[in-house]
JSON list of C-alpha atoms and ligand atoms in Angstrom, two decimals:
[
{"chain": "C", "resi": 1442, "resn": "UNK", "atom": "CA", "xyz": [-5.47, -16.04, -13.16]},
{"chain": "C", "resi": 1443, "resn": "UNK", "atom": "CA", "xyz": [-8.19, -17.97, -14.91]},
{"chain": "C", "resi": 1444, "resn": "UNK", "atom": "CA", "xyz": [-10.59, -15.64, -16.66]},
{"chain": "C", "resi": 1445, "resn": "UNK", "atom": "CA", "xyz": [-14.10, -16.03, -18.00]},
{"chain": "C", "resi": 1446, "resn": "UNK", "atom": "CA", "xyz": [-14.90, -18.02, -20.15]},
{"chain": "C", "resi": 1447, "resn": "UNK", "atom": "CA", "xyz": [-12.36, -20.58, -18.81]},
{"chain": "C", "resi": 1448, "resn": "UNK", "atom": "CA", "xyz": [-14.33, -23.76, -18.12]},
{"chain": "C", "resi": 1449, "resn": "UNK", "atom": "CA", "xyz": [-12.69, -24.44, -14.75]},
{"chain": "C", "resi": 1450, "resn": "UNK", "atom": "CA", "xyz": [-14.61, -21.48, -13.35]},
{"chain": "C", "resi": 1451, "resn": "UNK", "atom": "CA", "xyz": [-17.80, -23.45, -14.06]},
{"chain": "C", "resi": 1452, "resn": "UNK", "atom": "CA", "xyz": [-16.66, -26.65, -12.37]},
{"chain": "C", "resi": 1453, "resn": "UNK", "atom": "CA", "xyz": [-17.46, -27.67, -8.84]},
{"chain": "C", "resi": 1454, "resn": "UNK", "atom": "CA", "xyz": [-14.47, -27.99, -6.59]},
{"chain": "C", "resi": 1455, "resn": "UNK", "atom": "CA", "xyz": [-13.82, -31.32, -4.91]},
{"chain": "C", "resi": 1456, "resn": "UNK", "atom": "CA", "xyz": [-14.11, -31.52, -1.17]},
{"chain": "C", "resi": 1457, "resn": "UNK", "atom": "CA", "xyz": [-10.76, -31.97, 0.55]},
{"chain": "C", "resi": 1458, "resn": "UNK", "atom": "CA", "xyz": [-10.52, -35.07, 2.73]},
{"chain": "C", "resi": 1459, "resn": "UNK", "atom": "CA", "xyz": [-7.22, -35.42, 4.49]},
{"chain": "C", "resi": 1460, "resn": "UNK", "atom": "CA", "xyz": [-5.57, -32.01, 4.29]},
{"chain": "C", "resi": 1461, "resn": "UNK", "atom": "CA", "xyz": [-2.46, -32.39, 2.15]},
{"chain": "C", "resi": 1462, "resn": "UNK", "atom": "CA", "xyz": [0.78, -31.11, 3.59]},
{"chain": "C", "resi": 1463, "resn": "UNK", "atom": "CA", "xyz": [1.22, -29.05, 0.42]},
{"chain": "C", "resi": 1464, "resn": "UNK", "atom": "CA", "xyz": [-1.96, -27.06, 1.00]},
{"chain": "C", "resi": 1465, "resn": "UNK", "atom": "CA", "xyz": [-0.30, -24.59, 3.34]},
{"chain": "C", "resi": 1466, "resn": "UNK", "atom": "CA", "xyz": [2.12, -23.45, 0.65]},
{"chain": "C", "resi": 1467, "resn": "UNK", "atom": "CA", "xyz": [-0.58, -23.58, -1.99]},
{"chain": "C", "resi": 1468, "resn": "UNK", "atom": "CA", "xyz": [-2.86, -21.27, -0.04]},
{"chain": "C", "resi": 1469, "resn": "UNK", "atom": "CA", "xyz": [0.06, -18.97, 0.79]},
{"chain": "C", "resi": 1470, "resn": "UNK", "atom": "CA", "xyz": [0.61, -18.63, -2.96]},
{"chain": "C", "resi": 1471, "resn": "UNK", "atom": "CA", "xyz": [-3.11, -17.94, -3.41]},
{"chain": "C", "resi": 1472, "resn": "UNK", "atom": "CA", "xyz": [-2.87, -15.16, -0.83]},
{"chain": "C", "resi": 1473, "resn": "UNK", "atom": "CA", "xyz": [0.09, -13.68, -2.68]},
{"chain": "C", "resi": 1474, "resn": "UNK", "atom": "CA", "xyz": [-1.86, -13.73, -5.95]},
{"chain": "C", "resi": 1475, "resn": "UNK", "atom": "CA", "xyz": [-4.88, -12.18, -4.25]},
{"chain": "C", "resi": 1476, "resn": "UNK", "atom": "CA", "xyz": [-2.74, -9.35, -2.86]},
{"chain": "C", "resi": 1477, "resn": "UNK", "atom": "CA", "xyz": [-1.02, -8.78, -6.19]},
{"chain": "C", "resi": 1478, "resn": "UNK", "atom": "CA", "xyz": [-4.40, -8.40, -7.85]},
{"chain": "C", "resi": 1479, "resn": "UNK", "atom": "CA", "xyz": [-5.85, -6.19, -5.10]},
{"chain": "C", "resi": 1480, "resn": "UNK", "atom": "CA", "xyz": [-8.51, -8.75, -4.28]},
{"chain": "C", "resi": 1481, "resn": "UNK", "atom": "CA", "xyz": [-10.23, -9.48, -0.99]},
{"chain": "C", "resi": 1482, "resn": "UNK", "atom": "CA", "xyz": [-10.85, -13.11, -1.84]},
{"chain": "C", "resi": 1483, "resn": "UNK", "atom": "CA", "xyz": [-9.73, -15.87, -4.17]},
{"chain": "C", "resi": 1484, "resn": "UNK", "atom": "CA", "xyz": [-11.01, -19.37, -4.82]},
{"chain": "C", "resi": 1485, "resn": "UNK", "atom": "CA", "xyz": [-8.76, -22.20, -6.01]},
{"chain": "C", "resi": 1486, "resn": "UNK", "atom": "CA", "xyz": [-10.44, -22.68, -9.37]},
{"chain": "C", "resi": 1487, "resn": "UNK", "atom": "CA", "xyz": [-9.47, -19.09, -10.21]},
{"chain": "C", "resi": 1488, "resn": "UNK", "atom": "CA", "xyz": [-5.87, -20.25, -10.15]},
{"chain": "C", "resi": 1489, "resn": "UNK", "atom": "CA", "xyz": [-6.50, -23.58, -11.86]},
{"chain": "C", "resi": 1490, "resn": "UNK", "atom": "CA", "xyz": [-7.15, -26.03, -9.03]},
{"chain": "C", "resi": 1491, "resn": "UNK", "atom": "CA", "xyz": [-10.34, -27.90, -8.18]},
{"chain": "C", "resi": 1492, "resn": "UNK", "atom": "CA", "xyz": [-9.47, -28.26, -4.52]},
{"chain": "C", "resi": 1493, "resn": "UNK", "atom": "CA", "xyz": [-12.27, -26.85, -2.41]},
{"chain": "C", "resi": 1494, "resn": "UNK", "atom": "CA", "xyz": [-10.36, -24.03, -0.81]},
{"chain": "C", "resi": 1495, "resn": "UNK", "atom": "CA", "xyz": [-10.56, -20.25, -0.80]},
{"chain": "C", "resi": 1496, "resn": "UNK", "atom": "CA", "xyz": [-8.77, -17.38, 0.88]},
{"chain": "C", "resi": 1497, "resn": "UNK", "atom": "CA", "xyz": [-10.22, -14.10, 2.11]},
{"chain": "C", "resi": 1498, "resn": "UNK", "atom": "CA", "xyz": [-8.52, -11.02, 3.49]},
{"chain": "C", "resi": 1499, "resn": "UNK", "atom": "CA", "xyz": [-10.54, -7.89, 4.06]},
{"chain": "C", "resi": 1500, "resn": "UNK", "atom": "CA", "xyz": [-8.72, -4.55, 3.74]},
{"chain": "C", "resi": 1501, "resn": "UNK", "atom": "CA", "xyz": [-8.51, -4.02, 7.51]},
{"chain": "C", "resi": 1502, "resn": "UNK", "atom": "CA", "xyz": [-7.30, -7.52, 8.40]},
{"chain": "C", "resi": 1503, "resn": "UNK", "atom": "CA", "xyz": [-3.70, -8.25, 9.31]},
{"chain": "C", "resi": 1504, "resn": "UNK", "atom": "CA", "xyz": [-3.96, -11.91, 8.34]},
{"chain": "C", "resi": 1505, "resn": "UNK", "atom": "CA", "xyz": [-5.72, -13.81, 5.60]},
{"chain": "C", "resi": 1506, "resn": "UNK", "atom": "CA", "xyz": [-8.30, -16.47, 6.38]},
{"chain": "C", "resi": 1507, "resn": "UNK", "atom": "CA", "xyz": [-7.94, -19.87, 4.71]},
{"chain": "C", "resi": 1508, "resn": "UNK", "atom": "CA", "xyz": [-11.24, -21.66, 4.20]},
{"chain": "C", "resi": 1509, "resn": "UNK", "atom": "CA", "xyz": [-11.17, -25.36, 3.44]},
{"chain": "C", "resi": 1510, "resn": "UNK", "atom": "CA", "xyz": [-14.46, -26.93, 2.28]},
{"chain": "C", "resi": 1511, "resn": "UNK", "atom": "CA", "xyz": [-16.37, -23.73, 3.09]},
{"chain": "C", "resi": 1512, "resn": "UNK", "atom": "CA", "xyz": [-20.14, -23.85, 3.15]},
{"chain": "C", "resi": 1513, "resn": "UNK", "atom": "CA", "xyz": [-22.78, -21.25, 3.86]},
{"chain": "C", "resi": 1514, "resn": "UNK", "atom": "CA", "xyz": [-25.01, -22.88, 6.43]},
{"chain": "C", "resi": 1515, "resn": "UNK", "atom": "CA", "xyz": [-27.42, -20.01, 6.97]},
{"chain": "C", "resi": 1516, "resn": "UNK", "atom": "CA", "xyz": [-28.43, -16.87, 5.13]},
{"chain": "C", "resi": 1517, "resn": "UNK", "atom": "CA", "xyz": [-30.50, -14.00, 6.49]},
{"chain": "C", "resi": 1518, "resn": "UNK", "atom": "CA", "xyz": [-31.88, -10.90, 4.83]},
{"chain": "C", "resi": 1519, "resn": "UNK", "atom": "CA", "xyz": [-31.29, -9.65, 1.35]},
{"chain": "C", "resi": 1520, "resn": "UNK", "atom": "CA", "xyz": [-29.50, -6.66, -0.07]},
{"chain": "C", "resi": 1521, "resn": "UNK", "atom": "CA", "xyz": [-28.24, -5.39, -3.38]},
{"chain": "C", "resi": 1522, "resn": "UNK", "atom": "CA", "xyz": [-24.56, -4.68, -3.57]},
{"chain": "C", "resi": 1523, "resn": "UNK", "atom": "CA", "xyz": [-21.99, -3.91, -6.22]},
{"chain": "C", "resi": 1524, "resn": "UNK", "atom": "CA", "xyz": [-19.46, -6.59, -6.91]},
{"chain": "C", "resi": 1525, "resn": "UNK", "atom": "CA", "xyz": [-16.52, -7.49, -9.11]},
{"chain": "C", "resi": 1526, "resn": "UNK", "atom": "CA", "xyz": [-14.38, -10.56, -9.67]},
{"chain": "C", "resi": 1527, "resn": "UNK", "atom": "CA", "xyz": [-10.71, -11.05, -10.51]},
{"chain": "C", "resi": 1528, "resn": "UNK", "atom": "CA", "xyz": [-11.77, -13.57, -13.15]},
{"chain": "C", "resi": 1529, "resn": "UNK", "atom": "CA", "xyz": [-13.92, -10.94, -14.89]},
{"chain": "C", "resi": 1530, "resn": "UNK", "atom": "CA", "xyz": [-11.51, -8.01, -15.02]},
{"chain": "C", "resi": 1531, "resn": "UNK", "atom": "CA", "xyz": [-12.73, -4.54, -15.85]},
{"chain": "C", "resi": 1532, "resn": "UNK", "atom": "CA", "xyz": [-16.35, -5.04, -14.89]},
{"chain": "C", "resi": 1533, "resn": "UNK", "atom": "CA", "xyz": [-18.63, -4.62, -11.93]},
{"chain": "C", "resi": 1534, "resn": "UNK", "atom": "CA", "xyz": [-22.32, -5.23, -11.47]},
{"chain": "C", "resi": 1535, "resn": "UNK", "atom": "CA", "xyz": [-25.06, -5.21, -8.87]},
{"chain": "C", "resi": 1536, "resn": "UNK", "atom": "CA", "xyz": [-25.94, -8.54, -7.29]},
{"chain": "C", "resi": 1537, "resn": "UNK", "atom": "CA", "xyz": [-28.31, -9.81, -4.67]},
{"chain": "C", "resi": 1538, "resn": "UNK", "atom": "CA", "xyz": [-26.55, -10.99, -1.52]},
{"chain": "C", "resi": 1539, "resn": "UNK", "atom": "CA", "xyz": [-27.53, -11.91, 2.00]},
{"chain": "C", "resi": 1540, "resn": "UNK", "atom": "CA", "xyz": [-27.33, -9.40, 4.82]},
{"chain": "C", "resi": 1541, "resn": "UNK", "atom": "CA", "xyz": [-25.89, -11.94, 7.20]},
{"chain": "C", "resi": 1542, "resn": "UNK", "atom": "CA", "xyz": [-24.50, -15.41, 6.77]},
{"chain": "C", "resi": 1543, "resn": "UNK", "atom": "CA", "xyz": [-23.17, -18.20, 8.86]},
{"chain": "C", "resi": 1544, "resn": "UNK", "atom": "CA", "xyz": [-20.45, -20.26, 7.30]},
{"chain": "C", "resi": 1545, "resn": "UNK", "atom": "CA", "xyz": [-18.54, -23.35, 8.25]},
{"chain": "C", "resi": 1546, "resn": "UNK", "atom": "CA", "xyz": [-15.12, -24.39, 7.04]},
{"chain": "C", "resi": 1547, "resn": "UNK", "atom": "CA", "xyz": [-11.92, -26.08, 8.16]},
{"chain": "C", "resi": 1548, "resn": "UNK", "atom": "CA", "xyz": [-8.68, -24.27, 8.80]},
{"chain": "C", "resi": 1549, "resn": "UNK", "atom": "CA", "xyz": [-5.27, -25.57, 7.73]},
{"chain": "C", "resi": 1550, "resn": "UNK", "atom": "CA", "xyz": [-5.07, -27.66, 10.91]},
{"chain": "C", "resi": 1551, "resn": "UNK", "atom": "CA", "xyz": [-8.33, -29.38, 10.06]},
{"chain": "C", "resi": 1552, "resn": "UNK", "atom": "CA", "xyz": [-10.14, -27.56, 12.84]},
{"chain": "C", "resi": 1553, "resn": "UNK", "atom": "CA", "xyz": [-13.76, -26.59, 12.26]},
{"chain": "C", "resi": 1554, "resn": "UNK", "atom": "CA", "xyz": [-14.23, -22.85, 11.99]},
{"chain": "C", "resi": 1555, "resn": "UNK", "atom": "CA", "xyz": [-17.68, -21.28, 12.28]},
{"chain": "C", "resi": 1556, "resn": "UNK", "atom": "CA", "xyz": [-18.10, -17.76, 11.05]},
{"chain": "C", "resi": 1557, "resn": "UNK", "atom": "CA", "xyz": [-20.93, -15.29, 11.55]},
{"chain": "C", "resi": 1558, "resn": "UNK", "atom": "CA", "xyz": [-20.62, -12.47, 9.12]},
{"chain": "C", "resi": 1559, "resn": "UNK", "atom": "CA", "xyz": [-22.31, -9.44, 7.71]},
{"chain": "C", "resi": 1560, "resn": "UNK", "atom": "CA", "xyz": [-21.31, -6.70, 5.29]},
{"chain": "C", "resi": 1561, "resn": "UNK", "atom": "CA", "xyz": [-18.25, -7.22, 3.13]},
{"chain": "C", "resi": 1562, "resn": "UNK", "atom": "CA", "xyz": [-17.25, -10.47, 4.85]},
{"chain": "C", "resi": 1563, "resn": "UNK", "atom": "CA", "xyz": [-20.68, -12.01, 4.24]},
{"chain": "C", "resi": 1564, "resn": "UNK", "atom": "CA", "xyz": [-20.41, -10.91, 0.62]},
{"chain": "C", "resi": 1565, "resn": "UNK", "atom": "CA", "xyz": [-16.94, -12.38, 0.24]},
{"chain": "C", "resi": 1566, "resn": "UNK", "atom": "CA", "xyz": [-17.98, -15.67, 1.84]},
{"chain": "C", "resi": 1567, "resn": "UNK", "atom": "CA", "xyz": [-20.92, -15.98, -0.54]},
{"chain": "C", "resi": 1568, "resn": "UNK", "atom": "CA", "xyz": [-18.80, -14.95, -3.52]},
{"chain": "C", "resi": 1569, "resn": "UNK", "atom": "CA", "xyz": [-16.00, -17.45, -2.80]},
{"chain": "C", "resi": 1570, "resn": "UNK", "atom": "CA", "xyz": [-18.27, -20.38, -1.92]},
{"chain": "C", "resi": 1571, "resn": "UNK", "atom": "CA", "xyz": [-20.15, -19.62, -5.14]},
{"chain": "C", "resi": 1572, "resn": "UNK", "atom": "CA", "xyz": [-16.85, -19.88, -7.05]},
{"chain": "C", "resi": 1573, "resn": "UNK", "atom": "CA", "xyz": [-16.24, -23.30, -5.54]},
{"chain": "C", "resi": 1574, "resn": "UNK", "atom": "CA", "xyz": [-19.66, -24.36, -6.78]},
{"chain": "C", "resi": 1575, "resn": "UNK", "atom": "CA", "xyz": [-19.00, -23.06, -10.29]},
{"chain": "C", "resi": 1576, "resn": "UNK", "atom": "CA", "xyz": [-21.14, -19.95, -9.84]},
{"chain": "C", "resi": 1577, "resn": "UNK", "atom": "CA", "xyz": [-20.06, -16.43, -10.78]},
{"chain": "C", "resi": 1578, "resn": "UNK", "atom": "CA", "xyz": [-21.48, -13.11, -9.66]},
{"chain": "C", "resi": 1579, "resn": "UNK", "atom": "CA", "xyz": [-22.69, -12.44, -13.19]},
{"chain": "C", "resi": 1580, "resn": "UNK", "atom": "CA", "xyz": [-25.18, -15.27, -12.56]},
{"chain": "C", "resi": 1581, "resn": "UNK", "atom": "CA", "xyz": [-26.66, -13.26, -9.69]},
{"chain": "C", "resi": 1582, "resn": "UNK", "atom": "CA", "xyz": [-26.99, -9.82, -11.26]},
{"chain": "C", "resi": 1583, "resn": "UNK", "atom": "CA", "xyz": [-30.21, -8.03, -10.32]},
{"chain": "C", "resi": 1584, "resn": "UNK", "atom": "CA", "xyz": [-30.26, -6.96, -13.97]},
{"chain": "C", "resi": 1585, "resn": "UNK", "atom": "CA", "xyz": [-27.85, -7.37, -16.87]},
{"chain": "C", "resi": 1586, "resn": "UNK", "atom": "CA", "xyz": [-27.98, -3.58, -17.24]},
{"chain": "C", "resi": 1587, "resn": "UNK", "atom": "CA", "xyz": [-26.05, -3.14, -14.00]},
{"chain": "C", "resi": 1588, "resn": "UNK", "atom": "CA", "xyz": [-22.95, -4.76, -15.46]},
{"chain": "C", "resi": 1589, "resn": "UNK", "atom": "CA", "xyz": [-20.58, -1.95, -16.35]},
{"chain": "C", "resi": 1590, "resn": "UNK", "atom": "CA", "xyz": [-16.99, -1.34, -17.25]},
{"chain": "C", "resi": 1591, "resn": "UNK", "atom": "CA", "xyz": [-14.68, 0.21, -14.70]},
{"chain": "C", "resi": 1592, "resn": "UNK", "atom": "CA", "xyz": [-11.31, 1.90, -14.49]},
{"chain": "C", "resi": 1593, "resn": "UNK", "atom": "CA", "xyz": [-8.81, 2.08, -17.29]},
{"chain": "C", "resi": 1594, "resn": "UNK", "atom": "CA", "xyz": [-9.99, 1.43, -20.80]},
{"chain": "C", "resi": 1595, "resn": "UNK", "atom": "CA", "xyz": [-7.35, 1.03, -23.48]},
{"chain": "C", "resi": 1596, "resn": "UNK", "atom": "CA", "xyz": [-7.79, 3.60, -26.23]},
{"chain": "C", "resi": 1597, "resn": "UNK", "atom": "CA", "xyz": [-9.01, 2.17, -29.48]},
{"chain": "C", "resi": 1598, "resn": "UNK", "atom": "CA", "xyz": [-6.98, 3.17, -32.48]},
{"chain": "C", "resi": 1599, "resn": "UNK", "atom": "CA", "xyz": [-8.47, 5.63, -34.90]},
{"chain": "C", "resi": 1600, "resn": "UNK", "atom": "CA", "xyz": [-11.31, 6.88, -32.78]},
{"chain": "C", "resi": 1601, "resn": "UNK", "atom": "CA", "xyz": [-11.91, 9.03, -29.76]},
{"chain": "C", "resi": 1602, "resn": "UNK", "atom": "CA", "xyz": [-8.59, 10.84, -29.90]},
{"chain": "C", "resi": 1603, "resn": "UNK", "atom": "CA", "xyz": [-7.50, 11.81, -26.41]},
{"chain": "C", "resi": 1604, "resn": "UNK", "atom": "CA", "xyz": [-10.14, 9.64, -24.82]},
{"chain": "C", "resi": 1605, "resn": "UNK", "atom": "CA", "xyz": [-7.60, 7.70, -22.83]},
{"chain": "C", "resi": 1606, "resn": "UNK", "atom": "CA", "xyz": [-5.75, 10.76, -21.55]},
{"chain": "C", "resi": 1607, "resn": "UNK", "atom": "CA", "xyz": [-7.43, 11.01, -18.20]},
{"chain": "C", "resi": 1608, "resn": "UNK", "atom": "CA", "xyz": [-8.15, 7.33, -17.68]},
{"chain": "C", "resi": 1609, "resn": "UNK", "atom": "CA", "xyz": [-5.38, 7.12, -15.09]},
{"chain": "C", "resi": 1610, "resn": "UNK", "atom": "CA", "xyz": [-7.09, 9.57, -12.82]},
{"chain": "C", "resi": 1611, "resn": "UNK", "atom": "CA", "xyz": [-10.10, 7.32, -12.41]},
{"chain": "C", "resi": 1612, "resn": "UNK", "atom": "CA", "xyz": [-10.30, 5.24, -9.24]},
{"chain": "C", "resi": 1613, "resn": "UNK", "atom": "CA", "xyz": [-7.67, 2.67, -9.99]},
{"chain": "C", "resi": 1614, "resn": "UNK", "atom": "CA", "xyz": [-8.37, -0.47, -8.06]},
{"chain": "C", "resi": 1615, "resn": "UNK", "atom": "CA", "xyz": [-11.86, -1.05, -6.83]},
{"chain": "C", "resi": 1616, "resn": "UNK", "atom": "CA", "xyz": [-12.15, -4.12, -4.67]},
{"chain": "C", "resi": 1617, "resn": "UNK", "atom": "CA", "xyz": [-12.48, -7.35, -6.53]},
{"chain": "C", "resi": 1618, "resn": "UNK", "atom": "CA", "xyz": [-13.32, -10.77, -5.28]},
{"chain": "Y", "resi": 2567, "resn": "NI", "atom": "NI1", "xyz": [-14.45, -13.86, -7.93]}
]
């Protein structure tokens, strides 16, 4: 997993022309990584590739969605929502997102897929297309003050004795994109 401040996270992915035969396996590996990290979405630059491709799988979906050359073609409404990112582990913050989006992408067969989404799917689509444009959620925070640490914090030696004792009982794996 590429983590901030890795420069590839700030690069724009390159549009995929002819879909390479290897992309099916590549995206299957991305899905595996996303599952292993308890994510609901993953963009290729997060795993070191500048191909314009992302995967999304919401918690209640049986199958992942592979999005080749995804674009948001319409945004409606505005809301503030908490968000995290696998490339910025241990943090979450409040960002401004659309209430509803329409997106367009290709599937692995090169077929055009049009998606109307709201809620978590709209958020994930915006988050992953942002990644492919070199944008991170920390660029969209409503305020820097909303960025906060989450979950387990390693104890620091020599201070706060016992501070880490109950860290494990905190909510372990909030959703990350
Ligand atoms: Ni992310």
